[in-house]
mmCIF file of C-alpha atoms in Angstrom:
data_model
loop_
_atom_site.group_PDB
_atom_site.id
_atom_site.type_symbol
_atom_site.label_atom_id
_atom_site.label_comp_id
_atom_site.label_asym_id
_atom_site.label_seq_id
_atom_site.Cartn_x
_atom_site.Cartn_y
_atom_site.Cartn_z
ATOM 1 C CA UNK Q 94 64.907 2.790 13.681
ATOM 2 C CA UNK Q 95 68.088 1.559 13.791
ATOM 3 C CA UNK Q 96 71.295 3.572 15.973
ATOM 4 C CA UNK Q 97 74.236 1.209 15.674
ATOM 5 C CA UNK Q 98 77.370 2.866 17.069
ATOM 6 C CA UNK Q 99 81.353 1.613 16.458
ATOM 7 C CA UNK Q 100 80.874 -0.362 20.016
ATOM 8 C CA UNK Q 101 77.553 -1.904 18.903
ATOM 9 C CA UNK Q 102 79.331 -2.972 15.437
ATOM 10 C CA UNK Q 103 82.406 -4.330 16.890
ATOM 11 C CA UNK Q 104 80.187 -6.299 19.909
ATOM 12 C CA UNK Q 105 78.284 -7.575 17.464
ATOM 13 C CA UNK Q 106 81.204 -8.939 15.100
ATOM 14 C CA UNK Q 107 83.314 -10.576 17.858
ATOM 15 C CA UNK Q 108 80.072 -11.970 19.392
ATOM 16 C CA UNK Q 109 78.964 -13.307 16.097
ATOM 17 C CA UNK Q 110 82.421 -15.293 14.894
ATOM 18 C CA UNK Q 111 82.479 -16.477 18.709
ATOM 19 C CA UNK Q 112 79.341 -18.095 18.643
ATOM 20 C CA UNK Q 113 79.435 -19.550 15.144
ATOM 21 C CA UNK Q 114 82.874 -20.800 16.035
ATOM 22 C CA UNK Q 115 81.087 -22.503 19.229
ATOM 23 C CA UNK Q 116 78.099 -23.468 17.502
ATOM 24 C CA UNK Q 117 80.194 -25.976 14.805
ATOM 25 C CA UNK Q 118 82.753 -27.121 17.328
ATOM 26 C CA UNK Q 119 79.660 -28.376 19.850
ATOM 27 C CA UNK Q 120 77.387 -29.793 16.731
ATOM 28 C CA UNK Q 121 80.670 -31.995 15.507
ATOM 29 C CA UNK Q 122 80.923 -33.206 19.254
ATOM 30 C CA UNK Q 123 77.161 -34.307 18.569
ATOM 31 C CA UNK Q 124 77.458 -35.278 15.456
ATOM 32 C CA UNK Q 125 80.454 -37.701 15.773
ATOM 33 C CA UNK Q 126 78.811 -39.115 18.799
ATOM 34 C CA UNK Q 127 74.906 -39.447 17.387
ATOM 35 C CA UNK Q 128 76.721 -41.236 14.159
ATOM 36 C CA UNK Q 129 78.619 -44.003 17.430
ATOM 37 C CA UNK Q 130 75.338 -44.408 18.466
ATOM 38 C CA UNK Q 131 73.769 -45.398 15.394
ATOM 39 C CA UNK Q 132 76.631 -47.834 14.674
ATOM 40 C CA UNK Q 133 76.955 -49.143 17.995
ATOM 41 C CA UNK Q 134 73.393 -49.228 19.337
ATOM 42 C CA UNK Q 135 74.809 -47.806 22.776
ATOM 43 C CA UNK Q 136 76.513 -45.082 24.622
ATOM 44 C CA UNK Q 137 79.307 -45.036 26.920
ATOM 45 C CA UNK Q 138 78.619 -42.791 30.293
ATOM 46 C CA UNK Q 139 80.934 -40.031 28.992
ATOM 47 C CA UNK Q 140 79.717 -40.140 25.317
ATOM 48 C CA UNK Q 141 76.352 -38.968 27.200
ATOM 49 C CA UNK Q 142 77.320 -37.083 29.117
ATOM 50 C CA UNK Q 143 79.090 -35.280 26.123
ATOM 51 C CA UNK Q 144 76.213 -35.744 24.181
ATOM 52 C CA UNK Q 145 74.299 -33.465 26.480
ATOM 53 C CA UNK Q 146 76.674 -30.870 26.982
ATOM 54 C CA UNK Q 147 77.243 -30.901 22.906
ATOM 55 C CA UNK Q 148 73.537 -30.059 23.129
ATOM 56 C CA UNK Q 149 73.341 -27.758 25.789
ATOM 57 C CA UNK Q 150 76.040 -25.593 24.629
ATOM 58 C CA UNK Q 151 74.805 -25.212 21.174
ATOM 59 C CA UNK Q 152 71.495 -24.120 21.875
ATOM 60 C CA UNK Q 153 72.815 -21.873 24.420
ATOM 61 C CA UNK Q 154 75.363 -20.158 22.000
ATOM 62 C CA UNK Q 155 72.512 -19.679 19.293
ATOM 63 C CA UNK Q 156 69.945 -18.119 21.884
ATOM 64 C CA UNK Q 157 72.818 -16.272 23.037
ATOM 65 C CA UNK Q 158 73.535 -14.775 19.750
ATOM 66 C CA UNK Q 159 69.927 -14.315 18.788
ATOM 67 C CA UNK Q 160 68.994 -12.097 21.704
ATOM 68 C CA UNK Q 161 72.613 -10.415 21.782
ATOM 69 C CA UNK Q 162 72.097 -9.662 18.146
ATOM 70 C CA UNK Q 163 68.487 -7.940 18.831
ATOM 71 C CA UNK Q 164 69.545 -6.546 22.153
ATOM 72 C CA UNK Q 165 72.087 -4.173 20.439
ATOM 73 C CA UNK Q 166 70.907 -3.677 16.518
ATOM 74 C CA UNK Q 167 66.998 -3.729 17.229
ATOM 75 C CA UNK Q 168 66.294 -3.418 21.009
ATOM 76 C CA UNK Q 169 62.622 -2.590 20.654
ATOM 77 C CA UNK Q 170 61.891 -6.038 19.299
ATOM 78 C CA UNK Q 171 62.783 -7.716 22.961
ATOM 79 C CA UNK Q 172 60.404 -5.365 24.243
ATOM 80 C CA UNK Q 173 57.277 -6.853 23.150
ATOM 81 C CA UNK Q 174 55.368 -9.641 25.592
ATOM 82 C CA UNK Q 175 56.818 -12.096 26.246
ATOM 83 C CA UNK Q 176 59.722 -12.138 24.304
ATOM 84 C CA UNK Q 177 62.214 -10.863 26.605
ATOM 85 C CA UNK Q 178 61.183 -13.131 29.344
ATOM 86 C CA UNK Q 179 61.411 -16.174 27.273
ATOM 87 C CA UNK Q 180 64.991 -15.178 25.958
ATOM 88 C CA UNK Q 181 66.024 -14.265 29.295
ATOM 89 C CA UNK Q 182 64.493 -17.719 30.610
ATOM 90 C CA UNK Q 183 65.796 -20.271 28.067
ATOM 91 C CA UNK Q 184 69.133 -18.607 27.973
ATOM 92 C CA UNK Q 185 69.345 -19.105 32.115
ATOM 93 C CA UNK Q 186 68.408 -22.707 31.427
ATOM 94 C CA UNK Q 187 70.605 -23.397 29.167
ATOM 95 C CA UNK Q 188 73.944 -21.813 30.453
ATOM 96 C CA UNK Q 189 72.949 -23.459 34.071
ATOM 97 C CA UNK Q 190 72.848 -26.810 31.925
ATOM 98 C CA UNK Q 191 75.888 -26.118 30.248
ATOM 99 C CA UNK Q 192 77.621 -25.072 33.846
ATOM 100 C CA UNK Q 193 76.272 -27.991 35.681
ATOM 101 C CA UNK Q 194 76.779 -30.992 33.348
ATOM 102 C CA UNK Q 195 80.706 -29.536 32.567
ATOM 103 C CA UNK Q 196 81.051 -29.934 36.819
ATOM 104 C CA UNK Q 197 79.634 -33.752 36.222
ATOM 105 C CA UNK Q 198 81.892 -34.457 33.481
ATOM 106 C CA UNK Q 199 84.680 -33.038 36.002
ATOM 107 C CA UNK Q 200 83.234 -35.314 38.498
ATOM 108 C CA UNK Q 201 82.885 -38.563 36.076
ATOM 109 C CA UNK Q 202 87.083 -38.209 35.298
ATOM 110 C CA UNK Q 203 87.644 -38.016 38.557
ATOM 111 C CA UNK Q 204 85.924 -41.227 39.853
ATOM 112 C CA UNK Q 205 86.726 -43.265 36.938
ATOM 113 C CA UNK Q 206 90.628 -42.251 36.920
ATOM 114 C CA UNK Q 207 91.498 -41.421 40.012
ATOM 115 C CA UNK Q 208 92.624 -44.061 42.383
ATOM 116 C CA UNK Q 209 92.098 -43.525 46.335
ATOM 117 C CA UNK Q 210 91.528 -46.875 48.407
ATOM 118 C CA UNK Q 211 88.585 -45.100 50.228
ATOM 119 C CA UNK Q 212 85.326 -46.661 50.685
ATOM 120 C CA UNK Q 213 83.203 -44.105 49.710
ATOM 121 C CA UNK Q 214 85.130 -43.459 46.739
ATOM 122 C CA UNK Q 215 85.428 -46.977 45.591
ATOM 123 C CA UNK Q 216 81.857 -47.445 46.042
ATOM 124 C CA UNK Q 217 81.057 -44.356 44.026
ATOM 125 C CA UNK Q 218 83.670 -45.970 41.412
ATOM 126 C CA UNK Q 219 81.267 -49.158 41.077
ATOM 127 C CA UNK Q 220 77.749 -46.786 41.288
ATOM 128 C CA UNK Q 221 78.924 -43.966 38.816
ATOM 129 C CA UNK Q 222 77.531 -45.352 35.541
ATOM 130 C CA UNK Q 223 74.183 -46.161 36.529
ATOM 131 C CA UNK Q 224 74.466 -42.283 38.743
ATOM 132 C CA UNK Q 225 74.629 -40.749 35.295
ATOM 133 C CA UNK Q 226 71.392 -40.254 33.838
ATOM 134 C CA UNK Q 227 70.298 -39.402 37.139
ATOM 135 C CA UNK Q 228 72.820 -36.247 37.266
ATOM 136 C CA UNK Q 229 71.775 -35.441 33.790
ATOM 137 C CA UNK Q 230 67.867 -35.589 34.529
ATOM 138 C CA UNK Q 231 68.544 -33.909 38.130
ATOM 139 C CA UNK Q 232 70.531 -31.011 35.944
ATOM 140 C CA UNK Q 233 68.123 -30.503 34.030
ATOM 141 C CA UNK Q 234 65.488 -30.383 36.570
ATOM 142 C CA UNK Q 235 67.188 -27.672 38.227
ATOM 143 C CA UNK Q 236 67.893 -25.462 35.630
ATOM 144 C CA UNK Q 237 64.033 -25.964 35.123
ATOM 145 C CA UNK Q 238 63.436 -24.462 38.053
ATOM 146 C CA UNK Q 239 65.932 -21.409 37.751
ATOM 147 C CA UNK Q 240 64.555 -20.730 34.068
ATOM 148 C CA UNK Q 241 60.753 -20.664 35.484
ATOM 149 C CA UNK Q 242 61.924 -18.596 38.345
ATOM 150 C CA UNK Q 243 64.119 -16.162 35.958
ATOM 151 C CA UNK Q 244 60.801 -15.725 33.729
ATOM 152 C CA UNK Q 245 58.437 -14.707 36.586
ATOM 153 C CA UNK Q 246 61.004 -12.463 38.286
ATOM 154 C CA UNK Q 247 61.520 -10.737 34.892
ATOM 155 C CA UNK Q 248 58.071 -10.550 33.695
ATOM 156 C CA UNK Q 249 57.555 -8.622 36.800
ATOM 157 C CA UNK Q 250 59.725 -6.346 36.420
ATOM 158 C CA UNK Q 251 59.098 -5.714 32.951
ATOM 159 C CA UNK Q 252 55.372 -5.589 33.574
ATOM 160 C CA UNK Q 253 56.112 -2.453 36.546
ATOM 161 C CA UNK Q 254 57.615 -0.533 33.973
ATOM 162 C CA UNK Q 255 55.155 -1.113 30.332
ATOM 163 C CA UNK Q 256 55.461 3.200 30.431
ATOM 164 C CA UNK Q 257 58.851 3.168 29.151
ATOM 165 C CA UNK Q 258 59.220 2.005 25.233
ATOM 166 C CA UNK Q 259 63.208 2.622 25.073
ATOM 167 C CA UNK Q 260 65.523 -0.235 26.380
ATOM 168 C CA UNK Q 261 68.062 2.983 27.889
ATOM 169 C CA UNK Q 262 65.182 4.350 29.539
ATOM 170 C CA UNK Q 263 63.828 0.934 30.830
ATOM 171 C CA UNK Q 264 67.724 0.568 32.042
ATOM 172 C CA UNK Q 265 67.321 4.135 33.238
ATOM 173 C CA UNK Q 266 64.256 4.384 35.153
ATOM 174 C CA UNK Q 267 62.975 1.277 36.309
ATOM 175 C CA UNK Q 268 65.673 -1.291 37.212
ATOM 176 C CA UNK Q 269 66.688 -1.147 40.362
ATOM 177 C CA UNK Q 270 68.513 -4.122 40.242
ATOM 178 C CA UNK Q 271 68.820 -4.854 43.902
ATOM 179 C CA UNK Q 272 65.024 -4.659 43.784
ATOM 180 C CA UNK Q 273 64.122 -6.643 40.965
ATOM 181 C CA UNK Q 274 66.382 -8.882 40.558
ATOM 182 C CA UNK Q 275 68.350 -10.233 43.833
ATOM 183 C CA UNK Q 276 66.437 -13.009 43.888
ATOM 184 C CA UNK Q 277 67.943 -13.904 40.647
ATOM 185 C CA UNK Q 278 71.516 -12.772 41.598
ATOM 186 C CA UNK Q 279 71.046 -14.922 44.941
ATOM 187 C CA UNK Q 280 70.192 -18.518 43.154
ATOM 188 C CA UNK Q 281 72.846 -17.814 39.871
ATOM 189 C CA UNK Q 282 75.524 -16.332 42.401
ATOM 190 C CA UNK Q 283 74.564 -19.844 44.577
ATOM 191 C CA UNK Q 284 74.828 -21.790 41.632
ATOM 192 C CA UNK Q 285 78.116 -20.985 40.448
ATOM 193 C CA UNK Q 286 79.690 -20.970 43.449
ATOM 194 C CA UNK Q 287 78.935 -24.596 44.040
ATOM 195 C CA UNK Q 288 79.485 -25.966 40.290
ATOM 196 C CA UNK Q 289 83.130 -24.071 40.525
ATOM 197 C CA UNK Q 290 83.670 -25.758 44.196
ATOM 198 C CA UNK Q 291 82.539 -28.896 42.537
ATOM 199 C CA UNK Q 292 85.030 -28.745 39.272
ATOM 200 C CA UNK Q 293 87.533 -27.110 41.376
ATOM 201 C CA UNK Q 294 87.798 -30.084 43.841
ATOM 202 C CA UNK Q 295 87.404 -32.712 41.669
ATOM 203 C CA UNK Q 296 90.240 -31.263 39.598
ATOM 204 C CA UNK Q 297 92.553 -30.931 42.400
ATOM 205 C CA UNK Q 298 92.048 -34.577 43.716
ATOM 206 C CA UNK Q 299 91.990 -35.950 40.379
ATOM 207 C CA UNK Q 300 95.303 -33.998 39.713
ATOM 208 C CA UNK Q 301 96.475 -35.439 43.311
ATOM 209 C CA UNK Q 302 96.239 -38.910 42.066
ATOM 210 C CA UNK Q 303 97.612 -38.484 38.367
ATOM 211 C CA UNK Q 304 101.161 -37.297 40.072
ATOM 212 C CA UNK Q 305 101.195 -39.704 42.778
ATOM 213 C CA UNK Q 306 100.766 -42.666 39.882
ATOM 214 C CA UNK Q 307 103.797 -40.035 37.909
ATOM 215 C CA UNK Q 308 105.861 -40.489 40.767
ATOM 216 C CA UNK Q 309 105.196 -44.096 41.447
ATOM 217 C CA UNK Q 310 105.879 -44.667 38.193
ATOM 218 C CA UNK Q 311 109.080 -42.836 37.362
ATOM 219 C CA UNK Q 312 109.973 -44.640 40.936
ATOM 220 C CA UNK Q 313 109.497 -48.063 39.269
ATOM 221 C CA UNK Q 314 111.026 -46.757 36.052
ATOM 222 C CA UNK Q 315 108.166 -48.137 33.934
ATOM 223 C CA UNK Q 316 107.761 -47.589 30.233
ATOM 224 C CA UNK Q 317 107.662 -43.389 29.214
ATOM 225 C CA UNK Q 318 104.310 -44.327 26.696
ATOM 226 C CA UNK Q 319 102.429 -44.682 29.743
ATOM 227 C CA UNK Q 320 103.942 -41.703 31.364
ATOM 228 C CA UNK Q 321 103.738 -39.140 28.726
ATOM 229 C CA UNK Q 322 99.862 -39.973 28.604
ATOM 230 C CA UNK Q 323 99.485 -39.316 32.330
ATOM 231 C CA UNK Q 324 101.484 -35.950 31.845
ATOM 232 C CA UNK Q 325 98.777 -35.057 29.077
ATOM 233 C CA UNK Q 326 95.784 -35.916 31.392
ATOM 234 C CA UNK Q 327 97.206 -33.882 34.081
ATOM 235 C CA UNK Q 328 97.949 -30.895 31.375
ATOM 236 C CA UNK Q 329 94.060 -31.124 29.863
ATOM 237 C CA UNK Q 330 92.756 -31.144 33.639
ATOM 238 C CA UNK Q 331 94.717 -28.387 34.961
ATOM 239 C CA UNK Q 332 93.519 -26.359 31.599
ATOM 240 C CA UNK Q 333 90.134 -26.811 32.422
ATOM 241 C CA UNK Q 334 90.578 -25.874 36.085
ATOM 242 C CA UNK Q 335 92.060 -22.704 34.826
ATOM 243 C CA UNK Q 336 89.562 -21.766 32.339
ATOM 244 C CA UNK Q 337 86.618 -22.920 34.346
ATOM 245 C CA UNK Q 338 88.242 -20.068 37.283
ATOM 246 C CA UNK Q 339 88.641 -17.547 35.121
ATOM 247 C CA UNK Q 340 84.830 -18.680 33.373
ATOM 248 C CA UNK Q 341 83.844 -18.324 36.947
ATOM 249 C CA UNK Q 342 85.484 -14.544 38.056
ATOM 250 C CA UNK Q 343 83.619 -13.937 34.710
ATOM 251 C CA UNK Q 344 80.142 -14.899 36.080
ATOM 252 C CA UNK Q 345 80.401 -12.594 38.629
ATOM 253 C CA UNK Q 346 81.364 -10.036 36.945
ATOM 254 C CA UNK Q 347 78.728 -10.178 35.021
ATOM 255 C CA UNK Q 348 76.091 -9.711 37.902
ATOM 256 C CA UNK Q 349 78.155 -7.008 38.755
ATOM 257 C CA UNK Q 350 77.870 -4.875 35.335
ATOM 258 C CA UNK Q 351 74.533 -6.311 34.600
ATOM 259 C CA UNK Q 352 72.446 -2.779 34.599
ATOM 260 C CA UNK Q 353 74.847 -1.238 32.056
ATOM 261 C CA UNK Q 354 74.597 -1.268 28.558
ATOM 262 C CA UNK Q 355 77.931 -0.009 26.929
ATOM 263 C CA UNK Q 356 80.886 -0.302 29.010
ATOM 264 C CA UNK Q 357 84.032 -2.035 27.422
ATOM 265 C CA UNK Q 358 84.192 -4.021 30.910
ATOM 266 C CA UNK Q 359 81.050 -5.537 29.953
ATOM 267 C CA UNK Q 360 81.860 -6.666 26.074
ATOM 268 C CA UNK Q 361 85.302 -8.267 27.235
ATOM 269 C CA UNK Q 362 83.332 -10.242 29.563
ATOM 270 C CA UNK Q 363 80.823 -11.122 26.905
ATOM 271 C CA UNK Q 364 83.494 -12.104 24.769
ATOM 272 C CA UNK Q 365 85.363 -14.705 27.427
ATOM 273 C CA UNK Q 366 81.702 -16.150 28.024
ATOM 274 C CA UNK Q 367 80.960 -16.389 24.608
ATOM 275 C CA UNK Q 368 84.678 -18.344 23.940
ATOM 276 C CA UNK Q 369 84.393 -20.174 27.002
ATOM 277 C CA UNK Q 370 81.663 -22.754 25.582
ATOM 278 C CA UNK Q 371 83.813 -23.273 22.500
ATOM 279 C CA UNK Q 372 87.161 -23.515 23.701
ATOM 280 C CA UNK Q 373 86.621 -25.539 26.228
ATOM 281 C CA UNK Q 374 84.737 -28.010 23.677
ATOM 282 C CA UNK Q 375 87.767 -27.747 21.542
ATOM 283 C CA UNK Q 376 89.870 -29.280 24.461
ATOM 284 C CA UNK Q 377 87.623 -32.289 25.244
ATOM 285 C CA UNK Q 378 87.695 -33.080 21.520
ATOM 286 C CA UNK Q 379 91.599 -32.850 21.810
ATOM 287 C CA UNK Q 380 91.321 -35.800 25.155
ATOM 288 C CA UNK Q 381 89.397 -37.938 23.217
ATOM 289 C CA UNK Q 382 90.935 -40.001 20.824
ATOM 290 C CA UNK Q 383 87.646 -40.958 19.005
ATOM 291 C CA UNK Q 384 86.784 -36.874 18.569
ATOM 292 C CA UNK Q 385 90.231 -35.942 17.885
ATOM 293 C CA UNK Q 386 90.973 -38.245 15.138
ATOM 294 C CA UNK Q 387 87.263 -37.448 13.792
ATOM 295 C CA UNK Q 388 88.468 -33.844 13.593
ATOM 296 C CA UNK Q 389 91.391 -34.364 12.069
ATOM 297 C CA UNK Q 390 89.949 -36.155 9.498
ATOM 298 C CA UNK Q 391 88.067 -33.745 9.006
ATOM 299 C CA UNK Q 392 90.388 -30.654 8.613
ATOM 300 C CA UNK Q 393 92.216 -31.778 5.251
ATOM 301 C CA UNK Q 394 88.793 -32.376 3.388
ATOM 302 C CA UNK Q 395 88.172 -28.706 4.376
ATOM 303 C CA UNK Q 396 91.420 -27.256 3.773
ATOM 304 C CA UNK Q 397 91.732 -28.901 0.132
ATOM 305 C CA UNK Q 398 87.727 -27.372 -0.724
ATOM 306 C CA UNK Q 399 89.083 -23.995 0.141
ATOM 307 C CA UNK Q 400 92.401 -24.743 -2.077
ATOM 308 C CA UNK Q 401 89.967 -25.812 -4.798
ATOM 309 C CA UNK Q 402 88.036 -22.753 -4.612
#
């Protein structure tokens, strides 16, 4: 039986363009880069670590969809062993994935542009490529973890409570959140606290050192070329710092209105982290050159198709 209300049927129609939208934008990022890999036989450090976010994201926005889509037009379906967990599971893998590897690319700009005469930083300068895979296998590890612990925390609860056959009277009746699911709320609450500390100061120090090579070189009066592309780093960085705060206020927010099912509160935050994925994929194909001239080769052969048609 299906009861779709207005508020289901709009969720479900803003959710759905979002995630399409992020879906394509993520699978050209790995596209464009798979197709350099095949021609080159190699992979820079930030084509892989691109790569895997490309990846990540993708997945993430199609689970996403798939057990938002379910959730509100056929609940019941979640509600059969172990479907739910496994949703619930590979969703929390993927978004920490997706969180994580975004703080290392945040990390990798900031060691490879930045310039501090600092031991520590200089030596991370020389170590960072070969670092890489190692912060991509140790993200993954991790979000391992949370997944497997998000699965047995929910199959628990969910097991407690078989009696119940409705999802409103499962929301009703048996979750009590702070009893069920703080552990949960403790690690993801952990975990994006320390990825936004992690983009956060990278940004600013990485910002730090873009205006202090401005200055120097409006000081010098060198050629405005090089300046206007140091403006537009420090514009794309301080973008992302700003979305990645308001992604994080978002996060919470979420744990906060996590036992309710309809409250407007809770679609506009499903709507910024649904966008979030996508837009901010739309920005790091706009700083690369490679992926921005891709895409804009790409746009006329689309627009004249549609003319055509």
């Amino acid at each position: 039986q299906f009861n779709v209300t207005s508020y289901d049927a709009t969720a479900v129609v803003i959710i759905t363009f979002e995630a399409f939208a992020g879906m394509w934008i993520n699978a050209f990022i790995v596209s464009v880069i798979c197709m350099s890999w095949v021609r080159k036989k190699t992979l820079y450090c930030n084509e892989k670590i691109l790569l895997f976010l490309g990846c990540s994201r993708f997945w993430y926005l199609c689970i996403s969809w798939v057990y938002s889509f379910f959730s509100i037009i056929y609940p019941h379906f979640l509600y059969v062993l172990p479907t739910l967990q496994l949703f619930v599971s590979i969703q929390s893998l993927l978004n920490y994935s997706n969180i994580w590897v975004s703080a290392f690319l945040c990390v990798f700009y900031c060691i490879k542009i930045a310039n501090f005469q600092n031991s520590f930083f200089i030596y991370l300068k020389v170590k960072i490529d070969r670092m890489v895979p190692w912060l991509l296998l140790g993200s993954v590890f991790f979000s391992l973890v949370i997944g497997t612990i998000v699965y047995d925390v929910t199959d628990k609860a969910f097991c407690k409570n078989l009696n119940f056959t409705c999802q409103q009277c499962i929301w009703k009746a048996s979750i009590r959140v702070e009893e069920h699911f703080s552990p949960i709320f403790f690690i993801t609450g952990f975990g994006f606290v320390t990825s936004f500390m992690t983009v956060t100061f990278s940004a600013l120090l990485l910002l730090f050192s873009l205006w202090r090579h401005k200055r120097n070189m409006q000081t010098n009066s060198m050629k405005d070329l090089s300046m206007d592309t140091h403006i537009k780093a420090m514009k794309c960085i301080l973008s992302f710092l700003v979305m990645y705060s308001i992604n994080f206020v978002f996060l919470i927010l979420t744990l906060i209105y996590f036992p309710r099912r309809q409250s407007y509160v809770k679609l506009l935050i499903s709507v910024f982290l649904y966008a979030f994925p996508g837009f901010h994929s739309l920005i790091l194909i706009v700083s690369n050159p490679k992926l921005e001239k891709k895409m804009l080769g790409i746009l006329p052969c689309v627009k004249c198709k549609v003319c055509m048609r």
